[in-house]
Amino acid sequence: MARKMLVDGEIDKVTADEANATHYDFDLFVIGAGSGGVRAARFSANHGAKVGICELPFHPISSEEIGGVGGTCVIRGCVPKKILVYGATYGGELEDAKNYGWEINEKVDFTWKKLLQKKTDEILRLTNIYKRLLANAAVKLYEGEGRVVGPNEVEVRQIDGTKISYTAKHILIATGSRAQKPNIPGHELAITSDEALSLEEFPKRAVVLGGGYIAVEFASIWRGMGATVDLFFRKELPLRGFDDEMRALVARNLEGRGVNLHPQTSLTQLIKTDNWIKVISSHGEEFVADVVLFATGRNPNTKRLNLEAVGVELDQAGAVKVDEYSRTNIPSIWAVGDATNRINLTPVALMEASCFANTVFGGKPTKADYSNVACAVFCIPPLAVVGLSEEEAVEQATGDILVFTSGFNPMKNTISGRQEKTLMKLIVDEKTDKVIGASMCGPDAAEIVQAIFILYGLMQGIAIALKCGATKAQFDSTVGIHPTSAEEFVTMRSVTRRIACKPKPKTNL
């Protein structure tokens, strides 16, 4: 069958004779069966391609030799983390329930191992679903470690150690990323998010190093379940890169929930004692913990793929260099997801995978669109954002910026007595009246920012609205659902502040 493929941004028409001149075992072979790899394999197969995919044997904690179908998101990332967030949220809900008339007379116990087993059952269920999706699309799944041995050849080392080679017209790298630890004395005593999701015993005292998503999420999870938590981060506020006003609120909420914050502080040494891990801070302070989590970033998982040996270019972090169609410098080799270190989010990997399948096998060259990608941090309460932060808007402004904010005590808290404010924020380009950024920190933030609004009769999320170029006037004309926190996004009428178009010094927070 004649195939079409992308050449320098154009579809190259390949004749049947040319296509059949070289026989390949597969039209596409994918290394890595995480979110991006499975999506690319299935969608390519739906376009008529013969597809093979390989993945390491299943285990909740990854290593160079174990992984599992479903990848980081399903097995040791988004899904199990969200399950633990749900579990941790009940701690605060039980406290709040008392003022709603619920009399809890007996001591309420939390059983970590029960939740852990439920979490494991769920990720196994999802892993099996992913396998069925591949089988239903006629994608051939191989269990083992894949590596590239030529522009059109993949070697799979099976569980028993035997190696089998397969040829493919196209090879896709979708191996994701892996957590990394800073190289300080005693670093081997610390764990990463992989282990944190599968601890055999619940920690009574936890130290978390890092100021990003994973750090604040696990600090919230463990504190919500009753642990004493100390969070250390290098900047003045956590969540560098997010809107500064939102970062400040997240910090206040963490402290309000009982997390001990240590800004502008790192760790210099971990020491094993008889009962604890002794932690030395960069200020010379000593702390003790039974668990130390390093949430200090992730590196592209490309070391064992043999890519440089076949000429594929990598950057200094080990990420695969690709063009806007996800193609490497070797025409037959492509890469999507965290292995490319673009925007490291599961929905982005899915988008890149869909674009890849359309480009290579669908006859429709498609570039991924990275504008207005919504994201959420599942601390308690959560933070969700889409579009530009206030700082980014000012940096990129060609005209004045209008900032609308609404800070309030959620209706639920007025009865429970919880002192925890919700903050909503819209960033508007005054010249065009377009909403260029939206953010919220408060209960259900992730659902609201991505969720459903009635806009000109269409059910659209804020992320979709921004993508469509919605104006502030259109937000104002929308009838909200009452009583909800979400309606605040369509009732903010007064400008909180106007920012004139002029350079602003970069923050060091």
mmCIF file of C-alpha atoms in Angstrom, residues 111-119:
data_model
loop_
_atom_site.group_PDB
_atom_site.id
_atom_site.type_symbol
_atom_site.label_atom_id
_atom_site.label_comp_id
_atom_site.label_asym_id
_atom_site.label_seq_id
_atom_site.Cartn_x
_atom_site.Cartn_y
_atom_site.Cartn_z
ATOM 1 C CA THR A 111 -5.516 2.888 57.563
ATOM 2 C CA TRP A 112 -2.789 3.666 55.060
ATOM 3 C CA LYS A 113 -2.407 0.079 53.853
ATOM 4 C CA LYS A 114 -6.080 -0.165 52.929
ATOM 5 C CA LEU A 115 -5.871 2.928 50.730
ATOM 6 C CA LEU A 116 -2.583 1.675 49.274
ATOM 7 C CA GLN A 117 -4.185 -1.619 48.235
ATOM 8 C CA LYS A 118 -7.158 0.170 46.682
ATOM 9 C CA LYS A 119 -4.736 2.404 44.775
#
